Short mmCIF file of C-alpha atoms in Angstrom, two decimals:
data_model
loop_
_atom_site.label_atom_id
_atom_site.label_comp_id
_atom_site.label_asym_id
_atom_site.label_seq_id
_atom_site.Cartn_x
_atom_site.Cartn_y
_atom_site.Cartn_z
CA MET G 1 11.20 -29.41 -27.10
CA PRO G 2 10.25 -30.98 -30.30
CA ASN G 3 6.53 -31.65 -30.98
CA LEU G 4 6.17 -35.02 -32.57
CA GLU G 5 2.81 -36.09 -31.16
CA ASN G 6 -0.80 -34.72 -31.86
CA THR G 7 -1.62 -32.33 -29.15
CA SER G 8 -4.99 -30.81 -28.17
CA SER G 9 -5.53 -27.48 -26.48
CA GLU G 10 -5.48 -29.33 -23.05
CA SER G 11 -2.02 -30.59 -22.13
CA ILE G 12 -0.32 -31.82 -19.02
CA GLU G 13 2.99 -32.21 -17.63
CA LEU G 14 3.93 -35.97 -17.00
CA TYR G 15 7.15 -36.54 -14.97
CA PHE G 16 8.85 -39.94 -14.69
CA SER G 17 12.21 -41.53 -13.44
CA VAL G 18 13.40 -45.06 -14.00
CA LEU G 19 14.37 -47.18 -10.76
CA GLU G 20 17.46 -49.23 -11.50
CA TYR G 21 18.58 -52.20 -9.17
CA ILE G 22 22.38 -52.74 -8.79
CA PRO G 23 23.19 -55.77 -6.49
CA SER G 24 26.73 -55.08 -6.63
CA VAL G 25 28.35 -51.73 -7.31
CA ILE G 26 31.68 -53.34 -8.09
CA ARG G 27 30.23 -55.63 -10.64
CA GLY G 28 28.39 -52.43 -11.84
CA GLU G 29 25.39 -54.58 -13.61
CA LYS G 30 21.99 -53.15 -13.38
CA ILE G 31 18.44 -53.86 -14.35
CA ASN G 32 15.40 -51.58 -14.55
CA VAL G 33 12.97 -52.78 -12.07
CA GLY G 34 10.29 -49.84 -11.96
CA ILE G 35 9.09 -46.36 -13.00
CA ALA G 36 7.76 -43.60 -10.74
CA PHE G 37 5.09 -41.39 -12.41
CA HIS G 38 4.17 -37.82 -11.16
CA ILE G 39 1.47 -35.22 -12.44
CA PRO G 40 2.00 -32.17 -10.43
CA SER G 41 -1.30 -30.56 -11.71
CA GLU G 42 -3.33 -33.56 -10.58
CA GLU G 43 -1.29 -33.93 -7.38
CA THR G 44 -0.73 -37.62 -8.20
CA VAL G 45 2.35 -39.96 -7.96
CA LYS G 46 2.32 -43.68 -8.60
CA PHE G 47 5.04 -46.37 -8.91
CA VAL G 48 4.94 -49.27 -11.48
CA LYS G 49 7.26 -52.20 -10.68
CA THR G 50 8.40 -54.85 -12.90
CA LYS G 51 6.20 -58.00 -12.80
CA ASN G 52 9.13 -60.25 -13.78
CA LEU G 53 10.44 -61.38 -10.66
CA GLN G 54 11.94 -64.54 -12.07
CA ARG G 55 14.22 -62.09 -14.07
CA VAL G 56 15.33 -60.26 -11.09
CA ARG G 57 15.92 -63.69 -9.38
CA ALA G 58 18.09 -64.64 -12.26
CA PHE G 59 20.01 -61.33 -12.20
CA ASP G 60 20.48 -61.73 -8.35
CA ASP G 61 19.09 -64.84 -6.56
CA GLU G 62 20.95 -64.15 -3.22
CA HIS G 63 19.10 -61.08 -2.14
CA VAL G 64 15.50 -61.68 -3.45
CA GLU G 65 13.67 -61.05 -0.20
CA PHE G 66 15.87 -57.89 0.58
CA TYR G 67 14.76 -56.84 -2.97
CA LYS G 68 11.04 -57.51 -2.35
CA PHE G 69 11.15 -55.65 0.93
CA VAL G 70 12.73 -52.47 -0.53
CA ILE G 71 10.41 -52.39 -3.50
CA GLU G 72 7.48 -52.40 -1.29
CA GLN G 73 8.82 -49.57 0.56
CA ILE G 74 9.57 -47.56 -2.75
CA GLU G 75 6.06 -48.42 -4.01
CA ASP G 76 4.48 -46.91 -0.76
CA GLN G 77 6.58 -43.86 -0.87
CA PHE G 78 5.70 -43.26 -4.51
CA THR G 79 1.94 -43.58 -4.30
CA PHE G 80 -0.40 -40.73 -3.60
CA PRO G 81 -3.07 -40.47 -2.98
CA LYS G 82 -3.22 -43.71 -0.99
CA THR G 83 -6.28 -45.90 -0.62
CA ASP G 84 -6.88 -48.00 2.45
CA GLU G 85 -7.27 -51.66 1.67
CA ILE G 86 -9.95 -52.18 3.90
CA THR G 87 -12.06 -49.08 3.80
CA LEU G 88 -11.17 -48.02 0.23
CA GLU G 89 -11.15 -44.42 1.65
CA TYR G 90 -8.39 -41.88 0.90
CA GLN G 91 -5.94 -41.46 3.88
CA ASP G 92 -4.49 -38.22 5.18
CA TYR G 93 -0.99 -38.05 4.20
CA ASN G 94 -1.06 -34.28 3.60
CA LYS G 95 2.23 -33.53 5.68
CA GLU G 96 4.33 -36.13 3.89
CA TYR G 97 2.89 -35.06 0.41
CA ASP G 98 2.14 -31.36 0.90
CA ASP G 99 4.45 -30.62 -1.90
CA VAL G 100 3.05 -33.12 -4.33
CA GLY G 101 1.86 -30.40 -6.71
CA GLU G 102 5.45 -29.19 -7.05
CA MET G 103 7.27 -29.84 -10.13
CA ASN G 104 10.59 -30.77 -8.42
CA PHE G 105 8.48 -33.31 -6.18
CA LEU G 106 9.96 -36.47 -7.94
CA SER G 107 13.51 -35.17 -8.16
CA SER G 108 13.44 -34.21 -4.41
CA ARG G 109 12.76 -37.70 -3.35
CA THR G 110 14.46 -39.84 -5.92
CA LYS G 111 18.05 -38.16 -5.37
CA TYR G 112 18.47 -39.82 -1.98
CA TYR G 113 18.54 -43.33 -3.59
CA ASN G 114 22.30 -43.84 -4.41
CA ASN G 115 23.16 -47.48 -3.42
CA GLN G 116 21.65 -50.67 -4.60
CA PHE G 117 18.59 -48.98 -5.72
CA GLN G 118 19.09 -45.69 -8.10
CA PHE G 119 16.53 -43.70 -9.86
CA LYS G 120 17.70 -42.19 -13.28
CA PRO G 121 17.42 -38.39 -13.71
CA VAL G 122 13.75 -37.28 -13.82
CA GLU G 123 12.29 -36.58 -17.29
CA HIS G 124 9.29 -34.91 -18.24
CA VAL G 125 6.91 -34.58 -21.13
CA ASN G 126 3.98 -31.97 -22.09
CA ILE G 127 1.34 -34.23 -23.69
CA PRO G 128 -2.56 -34.19 -24.14
CA GLU G 129 -4.34 -34.91 -21.01
CA ASN G 130 -6.30 -37.83 -22.68
CA GLU G 131 -3.01 -39.59 -23.50
CA VAL G 132 -1.45 -39.83 -20.13
CA GLY G 133 -2.42 -43.54 -19.97
CA ASP G 134 -0.98 -44.46 -23.31
CA TYR G 135 2.18 -42.54 -22.59
CA GLU G 136 2.69 -44.38 -19.16
CA LYS G 137 1.98 -47.88 -20.87
CA ASP G 138 4.81 -46.94 -23.68
CA TYR G 139 7.26 -46.05 -21.16
CA GLN G 140 6.49 -49.15 -19.45
CA LYS G 141 7.18 -51.27 -22.66
CA THR G 142 10.38 -49.18 -23.16
CA TYR G 143 12.02 -49.59 -19.81
CA LEU G 144 10.28 -52.71 -18.28
CA TYR G 145 10.84 -54.61 -21.44
CA TYR G 146 11.41 -58.07 -19.51
CA ASP G 147 7.71 -57.83 -18.76
CA ARG G 148 6.79 -58.89 -22.19
CA PRO G 149 6.80 -62.48 -23.22
CA LYS G 150 9.64 -63.62 -25.65
CA SER G 151 6.96 -64.55 -28.04
CA ASP G 152 5.82 -60.75 -28.06
CA ARG G 153 8.69 -59.11 -29.48
CA ILE G 154 8.27 -55.52 -30.67
CA THR G 155 8.21 -54.67 -34.49
CA THR G 156 10.25 -52.03 -36.00
CA ALA G 157 7.08 -49.77 -36.20
CA GLU G 158 6.77 -50.05 -32.39
CA VAL G 159 10.45 -49.38 -31.72
CA LYS G 160 10.04 -46.26 -34.06
CA ARG G 161 6.77 -45.21 -32.07
CA LEU G 162 8.67 -45.72 -28.62
CA LEU G 163 11.74 -43.82 -29.98
CA GLY G 164 9.44 -40.98 -30.77
CA LYS G 165 8.09 -40.94 -27.18
CA GLN G 166 11.92 -40.82 -26.15
CA ILE G 167 12.71 -37.85 -28.36
CA THR G 168 9.66 -36.11 -27.19
CA ALA G 169 10.91 -36.39 -23.67
CA SER G 170 14.36 -35.32 -24.62
CA LYS G 171 15.95 -31.92 -24.67
CA PHE G 172 16.98 -32.25 -28.30
CA GLU G 173 16.52 -29.08 -30.51
CA ASN G 174 17.25 -29.78 -34.02
CA VAL G 175 15.18 -32.82 -34.78
CA LYS G 176 13.85 -33.78 -38.29
CA LYS G 177 11.35 -36.64 -38.84
CA ASP G 178 12.04 -38.57 -42.06
CA PRO G 179 14.97 -36.64 -43.40
CA ASP G 180 15.34 -36.54 -47.16
CA VAL G 181 17.93 -39.36 -47.68
CA MET G 182 16.67 -41.78 -50.32
CA ASP G 183 17.51 -45.30 -51.05
CA GLU G 184 19.35 -45.97 -54.41
CA PHE G 185 16.28 -46.19 -56.38
CA GLY G 186 14.87 -42.81 -54.91
CA LEU G 187 11.72 -44.50 -53.67
CA THR G 188 12.15 -44.93 -49.81
CA LYS G 189 13.60 -42.74 -47.04
CA ILE G 190 16.22 -44.48 -45.40
CA PHE G 191 16.09 -42.81 -41.90
CA ASP G 192 13.59 -42.09 -39.41
CA TYR G 193 15.01 -39.10 -37.70
CA LYS G 194 17.86 -36.66 -38.08
CA ILE G 195 19.13 -35.18 -34.56
CA ASP G 196 21.71 -32.57 -34.36
CA GLY G 197 23.47 -33.95 -37.40
CA LYS G 198 23.23 -37.55 -36.68
CA TYR G 199 20.95 -39.94 -38.83
CA ILE G 200 18.58 -42.26 -36.75
CA LEU G 201 17.05 -45.56 -37.94
CA THR G 202 14.99 -48.07 -36.22
CA ILE G 203 15.02 -51.85 -36.21
CA GLY G 204 12.85 -54.44 -34.24
CA PHE G 205 14.19 -57.90 -34.01
CA GLU G 206 10.74 -59.67 -33.97
CA TYR G 207 10.80 -63.45 -33.48
CA LYS G 208 7.49 -64.35 -35.00
CA GLN G 209 8.21 -63.14 -38.64
CA GLY G 210 11.47 -64.58 -39.52
CA ALA G 211 11.31 -64.15 -43.17
CA PHE G 212 10.21 -60.47 -42.73
CA LEU G 213 12.98 -59.73 -40.52
CA SER G 214 15.39 -61.34 -42.69
CA LYS G 215 14.24 -59.28 -45.62
CA GLU G 216 14.17 -56.01 -43.41
CA LEU G 217 17.80 -56.62 -42.27
CA LYS G 218 18.83 -57.22 -45.84
CA ARG G 219 17.35 -54.00 -47.12
CA ARG G 220 18.90 -52.08 -44.06
CA LEU G 221 22.33 -53.34 -44.84
CA TYR G 222 22.00 -52.68 -48.73
CA ASP G 223 21.02 -49.02 -48.02
CA LEU G 224 23.95 -48.50 -45.78
CA GLU G 225 26.28 -49.91 -48.23
CA ASN G 226 25.13 -47.60 -51.02
CA LEU G 227 24.70 -44.57 -49.31
CA ASN G 228 25.27 -41.69 -51.80
CA GLU G 229 24.47 -38.72 -49.69
CA ASP G 230 26.75 -36.92 -47.45
CA VAL G 231 25.98 -39.24 -44.44
CA SER G 232 28.83 -40.40 -41.88
CA ASP G 233 27.10 -40.28 -38.57
CA ILE G 234 24.40 -43.11 -37.99
CA LYS G 235 22.66 -44.48 -34.83
CA ILE G 236 20.67 -47.55 -35.17
CA VAL G 237 17.92 -47.92 -32.52
CA VAL G 238 17.04 -51.62 -31.76
CA ASP G 239 14.37 -53.12 -29.11
CA ASP G 240 16.12 -53.96 -26.00
CA LEU G 241 15.97 -57.54 -26.48
CA ALA G 242 17.53 -57.41 -29.86
CA SER G 243 20.83 -59.29 -28.93
CA ASP G 244 18.68 -62.43 -27.94
CA SER G 245 17.91 -62.74 -31.56
CA PRO G 246 19.91 -65.50 -33.49
CA THR G 247 20.26 -62.88 -36.22
CA TYR G 248 21.65 -60.15 -34.18
CA GLU G 249 25.34 -61.09 -34.03
CA LYS G 250 25.57 -61.42 -37.76
CA PHE G 251 23.85 -58.14 -38.22
CA GLU G 252 26.07 -56.42 -35.90
CA ASN G 253 29.31 -57.86 -37.77
CA ASN G 254 27.99 -56.88 -41.14
CA ILE G 255 27.25 -53.36 -39.67
CA SER G 256 30.83 -53.19 -38.36
CA GLN G 257 32.17 -54.20 -41.76
CA ILE G 258 30.28 -51.64 -43.66
CA SER G 259 31.29 -48.96 -41.28
CA LYS G 260 34.86 -49.66 -42.10
CA GLU G 261 34.41 -49.86 -45.72
CA LYS G 262 32.17 -46.73 -45.92
CA LYS G 263 34.04 -44.80 -43.13
CA LEU G 264 30.98 -44.52 -41.39
CA ASN G 265 30.56 -43.81 -37.64
CA VAL G 266 27.60 -46.33 -36.61
CA GLU G 267 26.49 -46.83 -33.03
CA ILE G 268 23.86 -49.59 -32.28
CA VAL G 269 21.67 -48.66 -29.13
CA LYS G 270 18.72 -50.06 -27.29
CA VAL G 271 15.72 -47.68 -27.36
CA SER G 272 15.70 -47.62 -23.56
CA LYS G 273 19.27 -46.14 -23.62
CA PHE G 274 18.60 -43.77 -26.47
CA ASN G 275 18.57 -40.57 -24.02
CA ASP G 276 21.34 -41.83 -21.85
#
């Protein structure tokens, strides 16, 4: 596992799994609605659900009450230790959670969800103990992206940081940060990562800085048009709401045209789907 973050002598294993809601298996549409976090060494598990019920309602307005009921059950199952709302004392659930200290605790529970609510495969990261909270918040930003206001779009720098967390949780073996592929003037490195021969660059389609975004997109397009290195396989990682931007479709069309002209294999993916 690549080490892309600053680590300390004390590290901890953080396991997590993203919950998807799939109202209709036939339609196949899905939306991320929560994340389960598990720390075996601390014998804790918690569930963070999406705050954007309006988005869920827009996605499936016929079964909102059913959705709310099931989410409450899931939240209860993936919460330990439990605190009584009245006495605020820890309750004794040792029999149900007697294996909460085991590494496979999360996978042993999530595997039974295979209908309208499904958990993605469990991932885990080895991180500094004092950064657990930061990692959990960043995974929430990555997967529960509809919880953020539209006016609070993430920048390219934040997409790159979130991608770094994704790569840390992955099983990639050959990872190089900031590979030595320079722009036409030899001043700036074009790509953020090189993974197993594929070059990765990140872009955040932030609304608030339209002029900056326009300049950023033009620079990226120019760099790809003028690639002199032996680069043929490229993945562009964008924020999950990039397609909502009025500039996205034009950028996508330009990338497609450059790919054909330069005979490049270019794939645009959302940061939350990078490890899929």
